[in-house]
Amino acid sequence: MMDKVLLAGFGGQGVMFIGKIFAVSGMIADLNVCWIPSYGPEMRGGTANCSVILSDEEIHSPVIDQADGGIVLNQPSYEKFLGRIKPGGVLVINSSIVNLNKIRDDIKIIKVPATEIANELGNSSIANMVCLGALLPHLNLTDYEKVKKAIYEVVGEKKPELLELNLNAIKKGMEH
Amino acid sequence: MSNRVLMKGNEIIGEAAIRAGCKLFFGYPITPSTEIIEYLAKNLPKAGGTVLQAEDEIGAINMCYGAACTGTRVMTASSSPGISLKQEGISYCAAAELPVVLVNVNRTGPGLGGLGPTQSDYFQSTKGGGHGDYRLIVLAPSKAQELYDFTLEAFDLAEKYRNPVLILTDGFLGQMMEPVELKEKPTSPEVDKSWVVDGARGREKRIIASYSLTNEIGEANNLRWEAKFNGIKEKEQRWEEFYADDAEYLLVSYGTTGRISKSVVLNARKKGIKLGLIRPITLWPFPEKAFIPYKNKIKGIVTVELNTGQMIEDVKLAMDCCVPIYLYRRQGGMLPTETEILEFLEKQFKLSTEEV
Amino acid sequence: MQKVFGRPKGLTEVAFSFCPGCTHGIIMRLVGEVLEELEIIEDTIGVSPVGCAGFCQDFFSCDFVGAAHGRAQAVGTGIKRALPDRIVFTYQGDGDIAAIGTQHAIHTAARGEKITSIMVNNAIYGMTGGQMAPTTLEGMKTSTSPYGRDLVINGYPLDLPKTIATLDGVKYVASVSVDSPKNILQAKKAIKKAFQVQQAGLGFALVSVLSTCPTNWGLSPVDSLKWLRENMMPVYEMGELKVAEEVKNL
């Protein structure tokens, strides 16, 4: 079984970070994991994206052509990655800032006003975590408990106030 | 699995170098190899070593040359344009028979190129690269664990044969995070160090140099190096076979495309196409031996490469061109998908699904 | 019978192969004497360049590494970083250190690399048969400046030691000559100090020695010395160009 996930947004929206959380949650579950960032000048300005594969068998091709799930946090990412979700797959959209000018009816589109929810929670920079929460129930190999452990591992004990905030954001996202 | 950690490819190379006993790293930053020097700058001093950021790539390789003359384990890493700048020094290292470990995180070219993954430096890596008749031992990892294992082993191989060893990877493998088991390094075999220069204390002076104005000595040197390279060719060819035993068609591919090709093989088998893979692990020596059993057995080959068709020449030689051999390639930083590779194979060999 | 003059232990028995009247032999002898007097022959690793100076690997009795053209100081850096308690020196011609290897000359000095460099400046490429060097004087005829060095086309000669002396990592720079017994003694003092700077672990030291090339200058050995005095010494700043505070106490 495999989860192939694409994540995209503006640089600074925490795209790489949620990718890493997914990857670490896979490590915790003793799965095979592959995390690939866009890198170099691509990282500075414009869109940032990364892909994550979780698998209970060996991951041969690390290249995701058609993903099982995706998160797009801004308009350019939406336009770029809408076609990259396989039929029957799931795409989570930050509907606070993405205008759904194109649509597909062969995939499940989850609209989450993530920026607004993040603001309500008191920190605009956790829209990424809200979207992570929205995608989570649609993945096979990871879940809230594993992601919670991953956040503890990545964020660590240095910023305990951030742990709770992140977890609340994920829970809010899961309601969508 | 206690030692299983999630690390970036470039950082894995750095960690393996430290665990291999590398004491000196000389380098110059260049994307997409830079995490190697960054990781080592942070961690090598803790292991009693030194990272020196040189004035340029040429300085870095010549510092490696000097350090290797003392018998100290030393490494440098760069990406394609930087490796081009190092070629003079690499030729000198080969001539002076110095155990230097080199890493090329291949980016696109020619010229400055881009940062995406390619295999466009295959010729440069395997046919010498710099001036003169020499070869590098070239290892081509395709996943995190191999980045670690091959880097560890590169230092032993370099010392065993007193020859530079190149780890040829690409920007994709360098930036990718995968789990890696940080295995303990096996004890390195004892090697002769009676050639090093470390001050002539109670012994005759030694000279390490590659200069010979006497043609007879020059030829004798060439013959000696050739004998060494022939020995390496005999003993060190490495490759992986994947569903090759009963295959009617073979993919040949290394590194990033080598692993993508495994998925292609699995997809083809699901469709009833008897496809297998030979994945070269040593690019020099090229694993010619791998092809011998398949010469009169298979119907055709597709090499999958990230260049204009470089390794395909070695595949044709290894197969004596006895079956059709085609190239499927992407370039400029693009990667092929499983689907497009299989479609190409089906088209070239007219394998419509109706036939199955 | 007491022996009052002989071959310094810093040199091997191999006979110098330089052209008649070339002062490379004097300079190598001075370095050989210094290695012996400081009792560092067995602790020293020399780095030879490409060019006439490259033959030095056979003449000195210490361990030696032959470098690519211009790379001696980078190679020396690698050796010194691997073996910080050994003495490392480079012996390079002006073309090697001041043209093709300039980036290493500047940065080895700027890093304060604890090595010693001897630069032999004869204002010409000797081994390749008399081509223009970075140090070739204005108007001087060489096979690649057959009408004389034209400043408009070829630019000015480079006084590398003067440049190096401005860098912070550098502890000692001297520009000397071996055209007369008096100057030979001064040159030896400078070379000795440059090695003592390294022994004390202070930083980088450079000694530039003006040298003759009778063959490629097309002059007799005696006329070459005269030419050096009259033409090179006024262009290249002579004497100790930098003596750091801590070096004065050596």
PDB file of N, CA and C in Angstrom, chain A residues 89-157:
ATOM      1  N   GLY A  89      -8.750  10.565  -6.509  1.00  0.00           N
ATOM      2  CA  GLY A  89      -7.884  11.111  -5.463  1.00  0.00           C
ATOM      3  C   GLY A  89      -8.498  12.315  -4.771  1.00  0.00           C
ATOM      4  N   VAL A  90      -7.730  12.910  -3.857  1.00  0.00           N
ATOM      5  CA  VAL A  90      -8.236  14.002  -3.019  1.00  0.00           C
ATOM      6  C   VAL A  90      -7.338  15.227  -3.144  1.00  0.00           C
ATOM      7  N   LEU A  91      -7.934  16.391  -3.325  1.00  0.00           N
ATOM      8  CA  LEU A  91      -7.146  17.625  -3.317  1.00  0.00           C
ATOM      9  C   LEU A  91      -7.724  18.599  -2.299  1.00  0.00           C
ATOM     10  N   VAL A  92      -6.885  18.981  -1.339  1.00  0.00           N
ATOM     11  CA  VAL A  92      -7.288  19.948  -0.316  1.00  0.00           C
ATOM     12  C   VAL A  92      -6.859  21.339  -0.778  1.00  0.00           C
ATOM     13  N   ILE A  93      -7.805  22.268  -0.729  1.00  0.00           N
ATOM     14  CA  ILE A  93      -7.540  23.614  -1.253  1.00  0.00           C
ATOM     15  C   ILE A  93      -7.763  24.659  -0.165  1.00  0.00           C
ATOM     16  N   ASN A  94      -6.792  25.547  -0.029  1.00  0.00           N
ATOM     17  CA  ASN A  94      -6.952  26.676   0.891  1.00  0.00           C
ATOM     18  C   ASN A  94      -7.887  27.678   0.231  1.00  0.00           C
ATOM     19  N   SER A  95      -9.190  27.496   0.495  1.00  0.00           N
ATOM     20  CA  SER A  95     -10.188  28.286  -0.239  1.00  0.00           C
ATOM     21  C   SER A  95     -10.202  29.749   0.204  1.00  0.00           C
ATOM     22  N   SER A  96      -9.474  30.085   1.268  1.00  0.00           N
ATOM     23  CA  SER A  96      -9.392  31.493   1.681  1.00  0.00           C
ATOM     24  C   SER A  96      -8.746  32.328   0.599  1.00  0.00           C
ATOM     25  N   ILE A  97      -7.763  31.757  -0.103  1.00  0.00           N
ATOM     26  CA  ILE A  97      -7.065  32.576  -1.093  1.00  0.00           C
ATOM     27  C   ILE A  97      -7.041  31.939  -2.484  1.00  0.00           C
ATOM     28  N   VAL A  98      -7.640  30.764  -2.639  1.00  0.00           N
ATOM     29  CA  VAL A  98      -7.638  30.139  -3.971  1.00  0.00           C
ATOM     30  C   VAL A  98      -9.014  30.303  -4.614  1.00  0.00           C
ATOM     31  N   ASN A  99      -9.005  30.816  -5.816  1.00  0.00           N
ATOM     32  CA  ASN A  99     -10.227  30.969  -6.586  1.00  0.00           C
ATOM     33  C   ASN A  99     -10.365  29.748  -7.490  1.00  0.00           C
ATOM     34  N   LEU A 100     -11.427  28.962  -7.279  1.00  0.00           N
ATOM     35  CA  LEU A 100     -11.588  27.712  -8.030  1.00  0.00           C
ATOM     36  C   LEU A 100     -12.107  27.981  -9.434  1.00  0.00           C
ATOM     37  N   ASN A 101     -11.201  28.529 -10.268  1.00  0.00           N
ATOM     38  CA  ASN A 101     -11.618  28.888 -11.621  1.00  0.00           C
ATOM     39  C   ASN A 101     -11.734  27.675 -12.533  1.00  0.00           C
ATOM     40  N   LYS A 102     -11.019  26.616 -12.193  1.00  0.00           N
ATOM     41  CA  LYS A 102     -11.153  25.365 -12.942  1.00  0.00           C
ATOM     42  C   LYS A 102     -11.617  24.302 -11.943  1.00  0.00           C
ATOM     43  N   ILE A 103     -12.220  23.254 -12.443  1.00  0.00           N
ATOM     44  CA  ILE A 103     -12.724  22.240 -11.528  1.00  0.00           C
ATOM     45  C   ILE A 103     -12.611  20.874 -12.190  1.00  0.00           C
ATOM     46  N   ARG A 104     -12.469  19.854 -11.387  1.00  0.00           N
ATOM     47  CA  ARG A 104     -12.507  18.476 -11.910  1.00  0.00           C
ATOM     48  C   ARG A 104     -13.576  17.725 -11.132  1.00  0.00           C
ATOM     49  N   ASP A 105     -14.326  16.908 -11.832  1.00  0.00           N
ATOM     50  CA  ASP A 105     -15.345  16.166 -11.080  1.00  0.00           C
ATOM     51  C   ASP A 105     -14.961  14.707 -10.855  1.00  0.00           C
ATOM     52  N   ASP A 106     -13.749  14.315 -11.300  1.00  0.00           N
ATOM     53  CA  ASP A 106     -13.337  12.930 -11.057  1.00  0.00           C
ATOM     54  C   ASP A 106     -12.432  12.809  -9.831  1.00  0.00           C
ATOM     55  N   ILE A 107     -12.234  13.927  -9.116  1.00  0.00           N
ATOM     56  CA  ILE A 107     -11.487  13.838  -7.852  1.00  0.00           C
ATOM     57  C   ILE A 107     -12.308  14.509  -6.761  1.00  0.00           C
ATOM     58  N   LYS A 108     -11.979  14.184  -5.530  1.00  0.00           N
ATOM     59  CA  LYS A 108     -12.673  14.818  -4.400  1.00  0.00           C
ATOM     60  C   LYS A 108     -11.907  16.105  -4.049  1.00  0.00           C
ATOM     61  N   ILE A 109     -12.629  17.220  -4.118  1.00  0.00           N
ATOM     62  CA  ILE A 109     -11.998  18.504  -3.783  1.00  0.00           C
ATOM     63  C   ILE A 109     -12.527  18.955  -2.422  1.00  0.00           C
ATOM     64  N   ILE A 110     -11.602  19.191  -1.507  1.00  0.00           N
ATOM     65  CA  ILE A 110     -11.992  19.643  -0.163  1.00  0.00           C
ATOM     66  C   ILE A 110     -11.590  21.100  -0.011  1.00  0.00           C
ATOM     67  N   LYS A 111     -12.618  21.963   0.106  1.00  0.00           N
ATOM     68  CA  LYS A 111     -12.335  23.389   0.254  1.00  0.00           C
ATOM     69  C   LYS A 111     -12.259  23.747   1.735  1.00  0.00           C
ATOM     70  N   VAL A 112     -11.115  24.259   2.138  1.00  0.00           N
ATOM     71  CA  VAL A 112     -10.935  24.628   3.552  1.00  0.00           C
ATOM     72  C   VAL A 112     -10.535  26.096   3.637  1.00  0.00           C
ATOM     73  N   PRO A 113     -11.311  26.922   4.334  1.00  0.00           N
ATOM     74  CA  PRO A 113     -10.888  28.325   4.514  1.00  0.00           C
ATOM     75  C   PRO A 113      -9.756  28.382   5.543  1.00  0.00           C
ATOM     76  N   ALA A 114      -8.611  27.870   5.152  1.00  0.00           N
ATOM     77  CA  ALA A 114      -7.547  27.581   6.116  1.00  0.00           C
ATOM     78  C   ALA A 114      -6.953  28.838   6.725  1.00  0.00           C
ATOM     79  N   THR A 115      -6.797  29.888   5.900  1.00  0.00           N
ATOM     80  CA  THR A 115      -6.202  31.119   6.438  1.00  0.00           C
ATOM     81  C   THR A 115      -7.113  31.721   7.502  1.00  0.00           C
ATOM     82  N   GLU A 116      -8.442  31.701   7.223  1.00  0.00           N
ATOM     83  CA  GLU A 116      -9.390  32.240   8.202  1.00  0.00           C
ATOM     84  C   GLU A 116      -9.382  31.433   9.497  1.00  0.00           C
ATOM     85  N   ILE A 117      -9.372  30.112   9.340  1.00  0.00           N
ATOM     86  CA  ILE A 117      -9.336  29.250  10.531  1.00  0.00           C
ATOM     87  C   ILE A 117      -8.053  29.509  11.326  1.00  0.00           C
ATOM     88  N   ALA A 118      -6.947  29.652  10.600  1.00  0.00           N
ATOM     89  CA  ALA A 118      -5.665  29.913  11.262  1.00  0.00           C
ATOM     90  C   ALA A 118      -5.726  31.220  12.031  1.00  0.00           C
ATOM     91  N   ASN A 119      -6.328  32.237  11.407  1.00  0.00           N
ATOM     92  CA  ASN A 119      -6.450  33.532  12.086  1.00  0.00           C
ATOM     93  C   ASN A 119      -7.303  33.418  13.346  1.00  0.00           C
ATOM     94  N   GLU A 120      -8.391  32.639  13.229  1.00  0.00           N
ATOM     95  CA  GLU A 120      -9.263  32.437  14.401  1.00  0.00           C
ATOM     96  C   GLU A 120      -8.494  31.776  15.529  1.00  0.00           C
ATOM     97  N   LEU A 121      -7.578  30.875  15.147  1.00  0.00           N
ATOM     98  CA  LEU A 121      -6.769  30.181  16.158  1.00  0.00           C
ATOM     99  C   LEU A 121      -5.646  31.074  16.687  1.00  0.00           C
ATOM    100  N   GLY A 122      -5.495  32.243  16.024  1.00  0.00           N
ATOM    101  CA  GLY A 122      -4.540  33.221  16.555  1.00  0.00           C
ATOM    102  C   GLY A 122      -3.171  33.195  15.904  1.00  0.00           C
ATOM    103  N   ASN A 123      -3.020  32.452  14.832  1.00  0.00           N
ATOM    104  CA  ASN A 123      -1.708  32.436  14.185  1.00  0.00           C
ATOM    105  C   ASN A 123      -1.881  32.141  12.694  1.00  0.00           C
ATOM    106  N   SER A 124      -1.709  33.175  11.884  1.00  0.00           N
ATOM    107  CA  SER A 124      -2.004  33.039  10.455  1.00  0.00           C
ATOM    108  C   SER A 124      -1.071  32.060   9.748  1.00  0.00           C
ATOM    109  N   SER A 125       0.051  31.739  10.399  1.00  0.00           N
ATOM    110  CA  SER A 125       1.037  30.899   9.701  1.00  0.00           C
ATOM    111  C   SER A 125       0.754  29.405   9.827  1.00  0.00           C
ATOM    112  N   ILE A 126      -0.389  29.037  10.435  1.00  0.00           N
ATOM    113  CA  ILE A 126      -0.642  27.598  10.567  1.00  0.00           C
ATOM    114  C   ILE A 126      -1.765  27.104   9.648  1.00  0.00           C
ATOM    115  N   ALA A 127      -2.010  27.876   8.575  1.00  0.00           N
ATOM    116  CA  ALA A 127      -2.983  27.430   7.567  1.00  0.00           C
ATOM    117  C   ALA A 127      -2.544  26.086   6.986  1.00  0.00           C
ATOM    118  N   ASN A 128      -1.221  25.903   6.889  1.00  0.00           N
ATOM    119  CA  ASN A 128      -0.704  24.645   6.350  1.00  0.00           C
ATOM    120  C   ASN A 128      -1.152  23.448   7.201  1.00  0.00           C
ATOM    121  N   MET A 129      -1.150  23.626   8.520  1.00  0.00           N
ATOM    122  CA  MET A 129      -1.511  22.522   9.407  1.00  0.00           C
ATOM    123  C   MET A 129      -3.009  22.208   9.325  1.00  0.00           C
ATOM    124  N   VAL A 130      -3.812  23.271   9.115  1.00  0.00           N
ATOM    125  CA  VAL A 130      -5.254  23.074   8.952  1.00  0.00           C
ATOM    126  C   VAL A 130      -5.497  22.171   7.726  1.00  0.00           C
ATOM    127  N   CYS A 131      -4.782  22.467   6.649  1.00  0.00           N
ATOM    128  CA  CYS A 131      -4.938  21.676   5.421  1.00  0.00           C
ATOM    129  C   CYS A 131      -4.416  20.257   5.608  1.00  0.00           C
ATOM    130  N   LEU A 132      -3.312  20.135   6.351  1.00  0.00           N
ATOM    131  CA  LEU A 132      -2.784  18.799   6.644  1.00  0.00           C
ATOM    132  C   LEU A 132      -3.870  17.964   7.331  1.00  0.00           C
ATOM    133  N   GLY A 133      -4.547  18.607   8.289  1.00  0.00           N
ATOM    134  CA  GLY A 133      -5.619  17.909   8.991  1.00  0.00           C
ATOM    135  C   GLY A 133      -6.740  17.468   8.053  1.00  0.00           C
ATOM    136  N   ALA A 134      -7.050  18.334   7.064  1.00  0.00           N
ATOM    137  CA  ALA A 134      -8.138  18.021   6.136  1.00  0.00           C
ATOM    138  C   ALA A 134      -7.804  16.828   5.249  1.00  0.00           C
ATOM    139  N   LEU A 135      -6.503  16.672   4.916  1.00  0.00           N
ATOM    140  CA  LEU A 135      -6.092  15.573   4.036  1.00  0.00           C
ATOM    141  C   LEU A 135      -5.957  14.255   4.808  1.00  0.00           C
ATOM    142  N   LEU A 136      -5.631  14.383   6.094  1.00  0.00           N
ATOM    143  CA  LEU A 136      -5.253  13.226   6.904  1.00  0.00           C
ATOM    144  C   LEU A 136      -6.238  12.045   6.852  1.00  0.00           C
ATOM    145  N   PRO A 137      -7.542  12.289   6.996  1.00  0.00           N
ATOM    146  CA  PRO A 137      -8.471  11.146   6.998  1.00  0.00           C
ATOM    147  C   PRO A 137      -8.505  10.389   5.671  1.00  0.00           C
ATOM    148  N   HIS A 138      -7.966  10.982   4.617  1.00  0.00           N
ATOM    149  CA  HIS A 138      -8.020  10.353   3.300  1.00  0.00           C
ATOM    150  C   HIS A 138      -6.751   9.579   2.967  1.00  0.00           C
ATOM    151  N   LEU A 139      -5.818   9.523   3.890  1.00  0.00           N
ATOM    152  CA  LEU A 139      -4.585   8.762   3.663  1.00  0.00           C
ATOM    153  C   LEU A 139      -4.688   7.397   4.335  1.00  0.00           C
ATOM    154  N   ASN A 140      -4.010   6.415   3.769  1.00  0.00           N
ATOM    155  CA  ASN A 140      -4.110   5.042   4.265  1.00  0.00           C
ATOM    156  C   ASN A 140      -3.130   4.725   5.378  1.00  0.00           C
ATOM    157  N   LEU A 141      -1.944   5.327   5.290  1.00  0.00           N
ATOM    158  CA  LEU A 141      -0.844   4.812   6.104  1.00  0.00           C
ATOM    159  C   LEU A 141      -0.432   5.705   7.267  1.00  0.00           C
ATOM    160  N   THR A 142      -1.091   6.855   7.390  1.00  0.00           N
ATOM    161  CA  THR A 142      -0.779   7.678   8.556  1.00  0.00           C
ATOM    162  C   THR A 142      -2.087   8.199   9.143  1.00  0.00           C
ATOM    163  N   ASP A 143      -2.028   8.655  10.366  1.00  0.00           N
ATOM    164  CA  ASP A 143      -3.234   9.144  11.025  1.00  0.00           C
ATOM    165  C   ASP A 143      -2.875  10.204  12.065  1.00  0.00           C
ATOM    166  N   TYR A 144      -3.875  10.684  12.774  1.00  0.00           N
ATOM    167  CA  TYR A 144      -3.673  11.778  13.725  1.00  0.00           C
ATOM    168  C   TYR A 144      -2.617  11.435  14.784  1.00  0.00           C
ATOM    169  N   GLU A 145      -2.681  10.210  15.313  1.00  0.00           N
ATOM    170  CA  GLU A 145      -1.752   9.837  16.389  1.00  0.00           C
ATOM    171  C   GLU A 145      -0.308   9.858  15.900  1.00  0.00           C
ATOM    172  N   LYS A 146      -0.088   9.334  14.694  1.00  0.00           N
ATOM    173  CA  LYS A 146       1.278   9.295  14.142  1.00  0.00           C
ATOM    174  C   LYS A 146       1.776  10.717  13.826  1.00  0.00           C
ATOM    175  N   VAL A 147       0.858  11.522  13.308  1.00  0.00           N
ATOM    176  CA  VAL A 147       1.237  12.902  12.995  1.00  0.00           C
ATOM    177  C   VAL A 147       1.545  13.668  14.280  1.00  0.00           C
ATOM    178  N   LYS A 148       0.762  13.384  15.311  1.00  0.00           N
ATOM    179  CA  LYS A 148       0.994  14.041  16.609  1.00  0.00           C
ATOM    180  C   LYS A 148       2.405  13.712  17.108  1.00  0.00           C
ATOM    181  N   LYS A 149       2.758  12.442  17.025  1.00  0.00           N
ATOM    182  CA  LYS A 149       4.114  12.043  17.437  1.00  0.00           C
ATOM    183  C   LYS A 149       5.175  12.717  16.577  1.00  0.00           C
ATOM    184  N   ALA A 150       4.878  12.812  15.278  1.00  0.00           N
ATOM    185  CA  ALA A 150       5.841  13.434  14.366  1.00  0.00           C
ATOM    186  C   ALA A 150       6.062  14.899  14.726  1.00  0.00           C
ATOM    187  N   ILE A 151       4.951  15.582  15.077  1.00  0.00           N
ATOM    188  CA  ILE A 151       5.076  16.999  15.444  1.00  0.00           C
ATOM    189  C   ILE A 151       5.900  17.148  16.722  1.00  0.00           C
ATOM    190  N   TYR A 152       5.653  16.247  17.672  1.00  0.00           N
ATOM    191  CA  TYR A 152       6.453  16.274  18.904  1.00  0.00           C
ATOM    192  C   TYR A 152       7.933  16.108  18.574  1.00  0.00           C
ATOM    193  N   GLU A 153       8.206  15.204  17.615  1.00  0.00           N
ATOM    194  CA  GLU A 153       9.602  14.932  17.269  1.00  0.00           C
ATOM    195  C   GLU A 153      10.249  16.104  16.524  1.00  0.00           C
ATOM    196  N   VAL A 154       9.483  16.691  15.610  1.00  0.00           N
ATOM    197  CA  VAL A 154      10.078  17.744  14.778  1.00  0.00           C
ATOM    198  C   VAL A 154      10.116  19.082  15.515  1.00  0.00           C
ATOM    199  N   VAL A 155       8.994  19.463  16.119  1.00  0.00           N
ATOM    200  CA  VAL A 155       8.944  20.756  16.825  1.00  0.00           C
ATOM    201  C   VAL A 155       9.683  20.648  18.153  1.00  0.00           C
ATOM    202  N   GLY A 156       9.653  19.445  18.729  1.00  0.00           N
ATOM    203  CA  GLY A 156      10.423  19.189  19.937  1.00  0.00           C
ATOM    204  C   GLY A 156       9.847  19.853  21.162  1.00  0.00           C
ATOM    205  N   GLU A 157      10.626  19.814  22.212  1.00  0.00           N
ATOM    206  CA  GLU A 157      10.159  20.383  23.477  1.00  0.00           C
ATOM    207  C   GLU A 157      10.478  21.868  23.576  1.00  0.00           C
TER     208      GLU A 157
END
